[in-house]
């Protein structure tokens, strides 16, 4: 039987050889990635949001490689936290502080995990109870009232809690083991008529996989059994419901065609296609080779992940002698004379046959939000030769999908053309020099860094995702021309910008990914750092870190020297317009949110190689669009409009446009007002959504050229604003404040001209 995929903290000592205290230190300091899952009983403590903290199995080995050294104590640790920490080490059990809604002390609890073979699965089930402990008499209320304990009270309290933690954990383990054996027998009897219960079990637990975590009042079996019964009965009930639904689901899957996904693209299936994967890291020449295939073909399309790249690819096609057009979500430049097109990948035309189709950044197949577009392109591109470019870690996934298609695949591995190394020590901002790039992981961090760097005598170009492609290109061009000394960017630099930098420095080795704050993946560090040392301009590229001690340097070195981890799992898909219309007929409703929710749970549910992508935002937008009386498929367009719900007033504006559409009136123009930098950026982003809708409803979104002119004016204002904010002030003394280059650093750059401009960038 395979080990579980995630481990609770209390199991880490046996897996790592570290003491429990050391494991708690490592996890508490955030040195390994963790996963938080909710308690299964809807506990009212902590506003019903209590979490169990697990460490992915793939990160356990990393814990053994973290060097010994002092980890700074938590400055916010109070008496209750201190007691739980010391008691955990003494009892060799994880003792946690239970907090109430207002954050006040509620008590102590001990974490009790048990691995049990309850179900016929490859992995054992992880039952995980959090058993409440009594606090020392007289101390509980004082901790709840946030009163400080006297030094003489800490040790007796630790001894009291540690003793009860050991007793409770031992008793709870025995109880959980006995219950697990009982449930195993019950499960076999309850599912004897299902034939293959494991398939129903996987389906039943797919959306609710962590319900083995629960809270218990005490360690006795009769106290553990009620929450476990609730969980077990719910699981069996889900399996029975799935059995009743399976025939209905099968009939829908057959009608929609998603169980035979390749057949959704009949033109592609009618062609004897050949697949070519140019796999290599940044700076390996893979994009150059792919564009050569496209330019030499009589007809071709190049599919890009970003509008910025689509513009660059069109320029490359035109420079190569091709008559090239451009199609993105917001703009279309088409002509019967055009033989080649550069497109954003979502705009692929699966009904236009070409000789060559280039799919850039194929590793995006594994992206839960946008991966469906790469799956659609790989399966549906109607080209004799489909050329993919991307990271080598995508090779197994591409090979598997090629087998699904039954089409021949050639993989060519390309190596980086020059060396990439870790800068040997952390630097400070004062160590930056002309031509460096600094990468942060939020818009706010980029502006904070710019404000800190400019007084040092270095002018700054800034690049981040909220900027339009036009402004990002202008800022990159300003850096290339030498009008800005350094570039400060978000990780947008890792895709779509070719900059003449020999050194890239990370301002942090962690990021907030929209859900949680986590350490950077090795693949992210390679993608960002690979921009350093562009071949033909620099003999070597350097990736470093600003501050943070030696751990950051070691993490970067590990990322660029460790072979890429292969992408595993299934590729993502998304419902198309036809499946939405079919589901509406099947469900006898035009409630788009209900339809999308149904499709999310039904499409390719049991497919071995495909799965549905993230649809949470689309479903929420559909709910908000419900009162708008538009045809179903028109509402679908508004539900997938590229605006984020993180900006509530963006969607409010889209709803205003939709109501005008429903009333048969022209949609109001987007607000193209001047203001501060944030307002200007918001105006461009909202206008981009307006232009996206104008491509689909030109009769409703009129005067698109006027809006484009307004966007151009806003972009010009943004660029002027950035130049003004990023320029070195006249009173500054650059000669004194700029750091000296060491003799070693001076030898790293070649090809810079006597005028001091940065070398011209060439493509990956």
XYZ file of C-alpha atoms in Angstrom:
764
model
C 0.000 0.000 0.000
C 1.314 3.442 -0.944
C 1.991 6.059 1.728
C -0.442 8.937 2.123
C 0.139 12.072 0.073
C 0.105 14.420 3.090
C 1.381 13.926 6.622
C 0.369 15.603 9.881
C 3.137 17.227 11.879
C 3.128 14.567 14.582
C 4.196 11.919 12.027
C 7.174 13.914 10.745
C 9.729 12.825 13.393
C 9.500 9.203 12.274
C 9.888 10.232 8.624
C 12.686 12.789 9.002
C 14.671 11.612 12.017
C 14.259 15.086 13.541
C 12.788 15.639 16.976
C 9.194 16.834 17.159
C 10.418 20.182 18.491
C 12.662 20.592 15.418
C 9.817 19.653 13.048
C 7.521 22.163 14.710
C 10.218 24.840 14.367
C 10.659 24.160 10.651
C 6.935 24.148 9.935
C 6.284 27.166 12.153
C 9.015 29.155 10.408
C 7.441 28.426 7.014
C 10.535 26.656 5.654
C 8.446 23.924 4.013
C 5.226 24.147 2.067
C 2.167 23.089 4.056
C -1.481 22.373 3.312
C -4.352 23.486 5.528
C -7.626 21.553 5.542
C -10.773 22.390 7.541
C -12.073 20.381 10.454
C -14.889 18.115 9.400
C -17.399 18.940 12.125
C -17.910 22.625 11.315
C -16.481 23.624 14.664
C -17.734 26.960 15.933
C -14.343 27.912 17.298
C -12.383 30.429 15.248
C -15.496 31.401 13.262
C -15.809 27.854 11.942
C -12.457 28.108 10.182
C -10.225 25.879 12.277
C -7.618 24.148 10.148
C -5.452 21.067 10.332
C -1.948 21.614 9.001
C -0.418 18.914 6.805
C 2.938 18.640 5.038
C 2.864 17.206 1.478
C 4.798 13.950 1.227
C 7.016 15.477 -1.438
C 8.253 18.096 1.029
C 9.246 15.689 3.799
C 12.653 14.994 2.248
C 13.249 18.726 1.968
C 12.932 18.996 5.750
C 15.908 16.689 6.205
C 18.029 18.983 4.036
C 17.368 22.211 5.943
C 20.599 23.040 7.770
C 20.701 23.287 11.530
C 20.607 26.821 12.829
C 18.721 29.135 15.040
C 15.183 29.886 13.924
C 13.956 33.185 15.263
C 11.257 32.716 17.925
C 7.768 33.921 17.176
C 7.607 37.473 18.554
C 3.838 37.165 18.997
C 4.040 34.032 21.146
C 1.942 34.408 24.306
C 1.874 32.260 27.460
C -0.571 29.743 25.953
C 1.573 29.317 22.821
C 4.671 28.923 24.987
C 3.042 26.223 27.119
C 1.849 24.318 24.038
C 5.282 24.496 22.389
C 7.187 23.201 25.439
C 4.510 20.599 26.245
C 4.677 19.299 22.639
C 8.411 18.696 22.937
C 8.060 17.052 26.335
C 5.121 14.788 25.493
C 6.341 14.131 21.921
C 2.822 14.936 20.790
C 1.596 18.012 18.948
C -0.271 20.163 21.449
C -2.174 23.082 19.952
C -3.855 26.122 21.415
C -7.567 26.292 20.665
C -8.742 29.857 20.029
C -12.230 31.316 20.212
C -13.937 33.599 17.695
C -12.297 36.707 19.137
C -8.861 35.072 19.176
C -8.861 34.557 22.949
C -7.608 31.361 24.579
C -10.136 28.521 24.536
C -8.087 25.562 25.718
C -5.482 23.027 24.606
C -5.885 20.038 22.311
C -3.639 17.183 21.194
C -3.276 16.073 17.578
C -3.832 12.312 17.145
C -3.315 10.843 13.642
C -3.878 7.194 12.720
C -3.303 5.507 9.356
C -5.932 2.847 8.722
C -6.809 0.530 5.824
C -10.564 1.155 5.872
C -11.257 1.332 2.135
C -10.071 -0.619 -0.945
C -7.716 2.113 -2.128
C -4.016 2.372 -2.928
C -3.428 4.578 0.101
C -4.472 4.138 3.723
C -6.955 6.603 5.178
C -5.582 9.233 7.517
C -7.909 9.615 10.489
C -6.942 12.711 12.410
C -8.584 13.715 15.689
C -8.000 16.837 17.759
C -8.807 15.842 21.330
C -9.475 18.559 23.871
C -7.329 18.747 27.000
C -8.064 20.319 30.364
C -5.938 23.326 31.250
C -4.493 23.562 34.791
C -6.980 24.717 37.385
C -6.747 28.454 37.959
C -4.658 28.961 34.828
C -7.370 28.422 32.185
C -9.383 31.528 33.091
C -6.297 33.704 33.386
C -5.168 32.648 29.906
C -8.678 33.275 28.566
C -8.603 36.763 30.115
C -5.189 37.362 28.513
C -3.467 37.776 31.873
C 0.272 37.151 32.083
C 1.340 34.106 34.100
C 4.072 34.291 36.659
C 7.335 32.526 35.762
C 6.693 29.945 38.457
C 3.374 28.970 36.881
C 4.702 28.095 33.408
C 6.571 24.899 34.393
C 3.698 23.308 36.372
C 1.315 24.162 33.551
C 3.633 22.566 30.974
C 3.938 19.403 33.078
C 0.157 19.230 33.539
C -0.618 19.668 29.819
C 2.179 17.328 28.645
C 1.054 14.502 30.937
C -2.558 14.743 29.778
C -1.509 15.028 26.152
C 0.425 11.740 26.368
C -2.466 9.982 28.081
C -5.123 11.344 25.733
C -3.093 10.565 22.589
C -2.468 6.958 23.624
C -6.120 6.369 24.475
C -7.377 8.085 21.306
C -5.034 6.074 19.071
C -6.345 2.852 20.528
C -9.928 4.023 20.038
C -9.364 5.173 16.454
C -7.668 1.899 15.516
C -10.577 -0.109 16.883
C -13.123 2.091 15.098
C -11.201 1.831 11.830
C -11.354 -1.967 11.934
C -15.089 -1.789 12.575
C -15.657 0.651 9.694
C -13.649 -1.554 7.326
C -16.040 -4.423 7.964
C -19.076 -2.137 7.633
C -17.809 -0.715 4.353
C -17.348 -4.158 2.813
C -20.910 -5.142 3.742
C -22.468 -1.821 2.641
C -20.778 -1.880 -0.783
C -20.915 -5.578 -1.603
C -23.408 -4.951 -4.426
C -21.470 -2.143 -6.102
C -19.086 -4.394 -8.009
C -16.174 -1.917 -8.019
C -16.695 0.235 -4.907
C -13.288 1.913 -5.274
C -14.450 3.843 -8.365
C -17.501 5.158 -6.494
C -15.291 5.948 -3.503
C -12.929 8.085 -5.599
C -15.868 9.999 -7.048
C -17.504 10.481 -3.638
C -14.349 11.859 -2.035
C -13.078 13.963 -4.939
C -14.660 17.216 -3.741
C -14.552 16.440 -0.015
C -11.314 14.532 0.385
C -10.223 15.820 3.797
C -13.294 14.902 5.857
C -11.210 12.495 7.944
C -10.184 15.491 10.101
C -12.462 16.098 13.083
C -12.575 17.447 16.624
C -13.392 15.305 19.650
C -14.365 16.254 23.182
C -12.303 13.475 24.722
C -10.107 10.454 23.935
C -12.556 7.660 24.806
C -14.031 5.571 22.032
C -17.589 6.691 22.765
C -16.463 10.306 22.357
C -14.537 9.629 19.137
C -17.304 7.614 17.501
C -20.044 10.276 16.907
C -18.001 12.564 14.606
C -16.495 9.530 12.850
C -19.965 8.041 12.350
C -21.134 11.321 10.834
C -18.226 11.332 8.394
C -18.553 7.634 7.495
C -22.330 7.802 6.974
C -21.959 10.867 4.781
C -19.399 9.031 2.658
C -21.631 5.999 2.181
C -24.594 8.247 1.385
C -22.551 10.038 -1.290
C -21.570 6.709 -2.829
C -25.196 5.549 -2.988
C -26.241 8.833 -4.605
C -23.446 8.511 -7.131
C -24.609 5.027 -8.020
C -28.071 6.392 -8.821
C -26.586 9.222 -10.872
C -24.015 7.183 -12.776
C -26.334 6.084 -15.599
C -27.673 9.592 -16.064
C -24.151 11.031 -16.039
C -22.987 8.445 -18.568
C -25.788 9.350 -20.950
C -24.940 13.057 -20.708
C -21.206 12.429 -21.183
C -21.946 10.420 -24.299
C -24.197 13.143 -25.678
C -21.747 15.989 -24.922
C -18.787 14.168 -26.447
C -16.401 14.979 -23.597
C -15.851 11.286 -22.894
C -14.340 11.255 -26.413
C -12.742 14.693 -26.165
C -10.566 14.413 -29.301
C -13.720 13.944 -31.406
C -14.887 17.454 -30.490
C -12.396 18.670 -33.129
C -13.366 16.885 -36.376
C -11.105 18.941 -38.681
C -8.013 18.155 -36.591
C -8.988 14.474 -36.531
C -9.279 14.428 -40.328
C -5.610 15.441 -40.704
C -2.656 13.099 -40.276
C -1.023 15.461 -37.833
C 2.535 15.235 -36.546
C 3.480 16.582 -33.126
C 6.870 18.113 -32.335
C 7.853 19.213 -28.825
C 10.874 21.533 -28.552
C 11.630 21.092 -24.856
C 14.187 23.280 -23.167
C 14.769 25.857 -20.446
C 14.748 29.604 -20.978
C 17.564 30.752 -23.273
C 17.777 27.436 -25.132
C 16.577 28.796 -28.492
C 13.321 26.815 -28.559
C 11.135 29.787 -29.532
C 13.549 30.756 -32.316
C 13.392 27.214 -33.732
C 9.595 27.114 -33.502
C 9.221 30.473 -35.257
C 11.508 29.230 -38.017
C 9.050 26.371 -38.693
C 6.182 28.884 -38.836
C 7.964 31.399 -41.087
C 9.058 28.732 -43.589
C 5.520 27.296 -43.852
C 3.052 28.482 -46.481
C 0.410 29.045 -43.765
C 0.832 29.064 -40.012
C -0.571 30.194 -36.691
C 1.385 30.994 -33.523
C -0.550 30.675 -30.239
C 0.766 32.707 -27.311
C -0.106 32.840 -23.598
C -0.084 36.657 -23.517
C -1.269 39.495 -25.729
C 2.193 40.996 -25.314
C 3.764 37.883 -26.833
C 1.209 37.758 -29.643
C 2.363 41.222 -30.724
C 6.015 40.141 -30.548
C 5.314 36.983 -32.532
C 3.515 38.949 -35.217
C 6.542 41.220 -35.515
C 8.824 38.175 -35.821
C 6.604 36.665 -38.532
C 6.549 39.944 -40.451
C 10.321 40.380 -40.157
C 10.685 36.836 -41.506
C 8.798 37.809 -44.650
C 5.350 36.408 -43.792
C 2.111 38.339 -44.323
C 0.931 38.194 -40.730
C -2.257 39.195 -38.940
C -3.094 39.468 -35.248
C -6.044 38.162 -33.245
C -6.404 38.543 -29.486
C -9.361 38.760 -27.159
C -9.516 42.542 -27.618
C -8.327 43.179 -31.190
C -8.461 41.658 -34.648
C -6.333 42.562 -37.670
C -7.504 40.168 -40.390
C -7.188 40.073 -44.163
C -7.620 37.534 -46.931
C -4.026 38.326 -47.869
C -2.654 37.165 -44.526
C -1.095 33.699 -44.583
C 0.092 33.736 -40.970
C -1.575 34.755 -37.716
C -0.316 35.450 -34.233
C -3.030 34.753 -31.675
C -3.568 34.542 -27.968
C -4.194 30.884 -27.327
C -7.831 31.249 -26.254
C -8.709 32.634 -29.724
C -7.624 29.557 -31.706
C -9.733 28.882 -34.792
C -10.235 25.109 -34.864
C -11.945 25.446 -38.253
C -9.013 27.020 -40.192
C -6.525 24.517 -41.559
C -2.856 25.569 -41.709
C 0.450 23.886 -42.402
C 2.069 24.688 -39.038
C 0.662 25.646 -35.663
C 3.045 26.732 -32.886
C 1.821 26.351 -29.286
C 4.031 28.341 -26.924
C 4.589 27.493 -23.223
C 2.970 24.041 -23.423
C 3.676 23.396 -19.720
C 0.643 25.628 -19.079
C -1.397 22.447 -19.644
C -1.051 21.989 -15.882
C -2.460 25.435 -14.991
C -5.861 25.052 -13.308
C -7.157 28.459 -14.449
C -5.990 28.595 -18.084
C -4.728 25.087 -18.862
C -7.941 24.255 -20.756
C -6.813 26.548 -23.601
C -3.584 24.570 -24.100
C -5.492 21.273 -24.005
C -7.929 22.632 -26.591
C -5.052 23.805 -28.788
C -3.141 20.524 -28.575
C -6.233 18.453 -29.374
C -7.889 20.856 -31.811
C -5.195 22.684 -33.833
C -5.957 21.801 -37.496
C -2.340 21.757 -38.714
C -0.164 19.191 -40.453
C 2.618 19.950 -37.969
C 1.903 21.058 -34.402
C 5.046 22.509 -32.812
C 5.076 22.913 -29.043
C 7.622 24.828 -26.992
C 8.030 24.645 -23.254
C 9.802 23.330 -20.216
C 11.122 19.742 -20.230
C 9.020 18.933 -17.169
C 5.972 18.822 -19.482
C 7.343 15.933 -21.576
C 5.490 13.121 -19.725
C 2.153 14.950 -19.915
C 2.568 15.703 -23.633
C 3.602 12.095 -24.322
C 0.520 10.799 -22.522
C -1.831 13.128 -24.426
C -0.175 12.173 -27.728
C -1.066 8.547 -26.944
C -4.681 9.605 -26.289
C -4.687 11.252 -29.717
C -2.901 8.333 -31.371
C -0.601 10.762 -33.191
C 3.187 10.532 -33.655
C 5.234 12.719 -31.318
C 8.869 13.762 -31.656
C 10.577 15.314 -28.635
C 13.715 17.386 -29.186
C 15.558 18.401 -26.038
C 17.411 21.707 -26.187
C 19.956 22.808 -23.615
C 20.563 26.283 -22.286
C 23.143 28.032 -24.472
C 25.162 29.529 -21.628
C 25.669 28.879 -17.929
C 23.231 29.951 -15.221
C 24.500 30.114 -11.647
C 23.422 31.288 -8.198
C 24.941 34.556 -6.997
C 27.156 33.383 -4.120
C 25.688 35.530 -1.341
C 22.629 37.637 -0.566
C 22.897 41.275 -1.591
C 21.367 44.545 -0.415
C 19.745 47.171 -2.614
C 22.974 49.169 -2.424
C 24.745 46.317 -4.226
C 22.550 46.677 -7.315
C 24.226 47.906 -10.443
C 23.192 49.123 -13.841
C 21.559 46.397 -15.946
C 20.196 44.337 -13.027
C 16.642 43.029 -12.683
C 14.826 42.752 -9.339
C 11.757 40.513 -9.087
C 9.027 40.929 -6.466
C 5.655 39.202 -6.209
C 3.062 41.956 -5.930
C 2.359 45.340 -7.415
C 2.820 46.972 -4.002
C 6.216 45.317 -3.528
C 7.364 46.549 -6.956
C 6.495 50.150 -6.093
C 8.065 49.854 -2.632
C 11.294 48.626 -4.216
C 11.240 51.391 -6.794
C 10.891 53.997 -4.031
C 13.828 52.445 -2.182
C 16.113 52.138 -5.232
C 15.666 55.574 -6.825
C 17.287 57.450 -3.882
C 20.366 55.246 -4.378
C 20.974 56.946 -7.703
C 19.519 54.308 -10.018
C 16.606 55.038 -12.333
C 14.004 52.259 -12.565
C 11.769 50.632 -15.172
C 8.775 48.879 -13.613
C 6.841 45.903 -14.993
C 3.890 44.110 -13.387
C 0.767 42.266 -14.458
C -1.715 45.122 -13.919
C 0.039 47.152 -16.607
C -1.201 46.795 -20.162
C 1.051 45.024 -22.690
C 1.717 48.400 -24.324
C 3.080 49.903 -21.099
C 5.067 46.785 -20.250
C 6.703 46.919 -23.664
C 7.405 50.643 -23.267
C 9.038 50.093 -19.870
C 11.095 47.192 -21.237
C 12.164 49.325 -24.199
C 13.175 52.140 -21.841
C 15.411 49.689 -20.002
C 16.889 48.298 -23.231
C 17.716 51.805 -24.457
C 19.554 52.540 -21.222
C 17.052 55.188 -20.110
C 16.455 53.159 -16.931
C 19.308 51.625 -14.958
C 17.483 48.640 -13.429
C 14.174 46.929 -13.998
C 11.906 46.010 -11.083
C 9.210 43.523 -12.051
C 6.802 40.929 -10.774
C 7.170 37.356 -11.969
C 5.531 38.578 -15.214
C 9.165 38.932 -16.295
C 9.311 35.133 -16.480
C 6.968 35.004 -19.465
C 6.816 37.413 -22.343
C 9.716 39.791 -21.778
C 13.210 39.430 -23.189
C 15.493 41.805 -21.323
C 19.264 42.317 -21.521
C 20.107 41.432 -17.920
C 23.039 39.434 -16.626
C 21.785 39.297 -13.032
C 18.275 38.670 -11.714
C 17.669 39.101 -7.976
C 14.590 37.871 -6.129
C 13.277 40.269 -3.500
C 11.666 37.306 -1.699
C 11.618 33.512 -1.982
C 7.934 33.234 -1.148
C 4.742 34.566 -2.706
C 1.004 34.744 -2.162
C -0.537 32.621 -4.912
C -4.105 33.850 -4.494
C -4.890 31.284 -1.828
C -1.970 31.199 0.583
C 1.575 32.398 1.130
C 4.065 29.737 0.096
C 7.698 29.249 -0.878
C 8.530 29.574 -4.553
C 8.545 26.350 -6.526
C 11.796 25.340 -8.214
C 10.069 25.682 -11.587
C 9.152 29.302 -10.799
C 12.715 30.165 -9.807
C 14.029 28.566 -13.017
C 11.481 30.382 -15.177
C 12.281 33.771 -13.614
C 16.022 33.284 -13.201
C 16.380 31.906 -16.701
C 15.915 35.451 -18.014
C 19.417 36.261 -16.757
C 22.399 36.070 -19.100
C 20.775 36.336 -22.518
C 22.893 34.326 -24.964
C 24.977 36.478 -27.306
C 25.114 39.312 -24.791
C 26.458 37.700 -21.639
C 28.834 34.829 -21.003
C 26.881 33.775 -17.943
C 23.641 34.445 -16.110
C 23.296 34.965 -12.363
C 20.289 34.477 -10.105
C 20.445 35.853 -6.586
C 18.396 36.970 -3.630
C 18.122 40.250 -1.767
C 18.582 39.674 1.970
C 17.190 36.633 3.732
C 20.454 34.891 4.645
C 22.128 31.864 3.140
C 18.948 29.774 2.949
C 17.707 31.818 -0.031
C 20.976 31.285 -1.915
C 20.828 27.536 -1.295
C 17.208 27.375 -2.457
C 18.107 29.168 -5.687
C 21.123 26.913 -6.231
C 18.941 23.839 -5.655
C 16.307 25.136 -8.092
C 18.740 25.673 -10.977
C 20.758 22.480 -10.428
C 18.000 19.985 -9.604
C 16.433 18.295 -12.659
C 12.903 19.607 -13.308
C 10.153 17.708 -11.560
C 7.937 16.092 -14.151
C 4.384 17.341 -14.466
C 1.959 14.649 -13.398
C -1.789 14.448 -13.304
C -4.426 15.166 -15.895
C -4.716 18.056 -18.343
C -7.481 20.611 -17.849
C -10.553 21.243 -20.000
C -13.469 23.686 -19.838
C -17.068 23.419 -21.062
C -17.655 24.882 -24.515
C -20.762 26.672 -25.753
C -22.234 23.469 -27.158
C -21.933 21.587 -23.855
C -23.528 24.516 -21.985
C -26.478 24.489 -24.372
C -26.794 20.700 -24.095
C -26.667 20.823 -20.271
C -29.393 23.479 -20.252
C -31.617 21.143 -22.258
C -30.639 18.175 -20.099
C -31.415 20.013 -16.841
C -34.410 21.874 -18.318
C -33.153 25.216 -16.976
C -31.412 28.364 -18.190
C -29.856 29.050 -14.776
C -26.259 29.466 -15.936
C -24.723 29.058 -12.471
C -26.593 25.762 -12.012
C -25.536 24.614 -15.466
C -21.854 25.424 -14.909
C -21.926 23.761 -11.490
C -23.429 20.653 -13.083
C -20.815 20.638 -15.847
C -17.992 21.070 -13.344
C -19.055 17.910 -11.556
C -19.911 15.884 -14.668
C -17.582 16.628 -17.582
C -14.643 14.203 -17.874
C -15.236 13.198 -14.247
C -13.881 9.689 -14.736
C -11.520 10.455 -17.632
C -8.031 9.026 -17.099
C -6.213 11.948 -18.736
C -8.497 15.005 -18.462
C -10.185 16.958 -15.687
C -12.214 20.133 -15.352
C -10.367 23.363 -14.599
C -11.144 25.948 -11.940
C -14.577 27.497 -12.602
C -15.305 29.212 -9.274
C -15.146 32.758 -10.643
C -17.236 31.931 -13.715
C -19.934 30.338 -11.550
C -20.019 33.340 -9.200
C -20.263 35.731 -12.151
C -23.101 33.604 -13.541
C -24.962 33.926 -10.216
C -24.639 37.700 -10.353
C -25.831 37.730 -13.959
C -28.949 35.678 -13.173
C -31.378 38.670 -13.060
C -30.181 39.958 -16.447
C -32.582 38.828 -19.149
C -30.142 37.814 -21.862
C -30.019 34.576 -23.875
C -28.090 31.821 -22.154
C -25.019 31.867 -24.399
C -24.808 35.667 -24.235
C -24.781 35.419 -20.446
C -22.013 32.823 -20.787
C -19.863 35.418 -22.590
C -20.381 37.860 -19.709
C -19.557 35.101 -17.186
C -16.148 34.487 -18.757
C -15.290 38.152 -19.365
C -11.672 38.747 -18.228
C -12.268 40.777 -15.068
C -11.388 39.610 -11.584
C -13.909 39.432 -8.763
C -11.153 40.745 -6.507
C -12.216 44.140 -7.868
C -15.972 44.120 -7.011
C -16.744 47.349 -8.845
C -15.300 45.862 -12.052
C -18.051 43.253 -12.125
C -20.623 45.861 -11.106
C -19.638 47.820 -14.221
C -19.879 44.699 -16.385
C -23.386 44.108 -15.004
C -24.319 47.650 -16.057
C -23.163 46.859 -19.581
C -25.082 43.564 -19.570
C -28.305 45.300 -18.453
C -27.947 47.800 -21.291
C -27.414 44.884 -23.688
C -30.566 43.179 -22.387
C -32.532 46.405 -22.813
C -31.444 46.725 -26.422
C -29.307 49.799 -25.722
C -25.641 50.465 -26.499
C -23.318 49.557 -23.642
C -21.960 52.647 -21.841
C -18.348 53.502 -22.568
C -15.840 52.416 -19.925
C -14.649 55.137 -17.539
C -11.505 56.568 -19.150
C -10.703 59.134 -16.484
C -7.335 60.453 -15.433
C -6.130 60.165 -11.866
C -3.434 58.465 -9.873
C -1.548 55.439 -11.156
C -3.997 52.926 -9.649
C -7.002 54.642 -11.239
C -5.274 54.802 -14.606
C -4.446 51.075 -14.460
C -8.011 50.202 -13.428
C -9.314 52.253 -16.341
C -7.162 50.348 -18.840
C -8.119 46.947 -17.403
C -11.827 47.760 -17.488
C -11.587 49.179 -21.005
C -9.800 45.987 -22.069
C -12.822 43.993 -20.841
C -15.116 46.364 -22.800
C -13.097 45.770 -25.963
C -13.182 42.009 -25.309
C -16.983 42.165 -25.247
C -16.978 44.401 -28.316
C -15.378 41.542 -30.268
C -18.399 39.390 -29.419
C -21.210 41.975 -29.501
C -20.168 44.726 -31.936
C -23.732 46.002 -32.284
C -23.897 46.661 -28.531
C -20.344 47.871 -27.921
C -20.109 50.604 -30.527
C -17.321 53.106 -31.251
C -14.574 50.667 -30.321
C -11.997 52.884 -32.028
C -12.887 55.713 -29.677
C -12.320 53.426 -26.695
C -8.992 52.233 -28.143
C -7.911 55.851 -28.500
C -8.892 56.421 -24.886
C -6.911 53.381 -23.786
C -3.884 54.644 -25.704
C -4.172 57.980 -23.892
C -4.384 56.222 -20.515
C -1.379 54.056 -21.353
C 0.557 57.170 -22.318
C -0.382 58.775 -18.992
C 0.671 55.623 -17.115
C 4.030 55.536 -18.890
C 4.675 59.218 -18.158
C 3.700 58.621 -14.543
C 6.090 55.674 -14.249
C 8.937 57.586 -15.879
C 8.398 60.494 -13.488
C 8.232 58.242 -10.413
C 11.222 56.165 -11.476
C 13.661 58.893 -12.473
C 16.654 59.856 -10.330
C 16.053 63.300 -8.825
C 18.450 66.074 -9.893
C 19.709 66.574 -6.334
C 20.776 62.959 -6.035
C 24.446 62.047 -6.380
C 24.589 58.932 -8.546
C 28.357 58.776 -8.571
C 28.476 58.478 -4.806
C 25.451 56.313 -4.248
C 25.888 53.737 -6.992
C 27.793 50.652 -5.836
C 31.197 49.920 -7.232
C 31.539 46.861 -9.456
C 34.024 44.256 -8.409
C 36.566 43.184 -11.006
C 34.771 39.855 -11.264
C 31.425 41.547 -11.937
C 32.921 43.844 -14.601
C 34.033 40.843 -16.623
C 30.564 39.286 -16.685
C 29.059 41.683 -19.253
C 30.113 41.812 -22.855
C 28.656 43.625 -25.799
C 27.533 46.845 -24.053
C 28.287 49.870 -26.215
C 30.315 52.941 -25.388
C 27.199 55.052 -24.976
C 26.175 52.933 -22.009
C 23.009 51.513 -23.519
C 21.898 47.973 -22.742
C 22.471 45.423 -25.527
C 19.481 44.686 -27.711
C 17.489 41.643 -26.577
C 16.934 38.674 -28.809
C 14.290 35.987 -28.470
C 14.395 32.798 -26.467
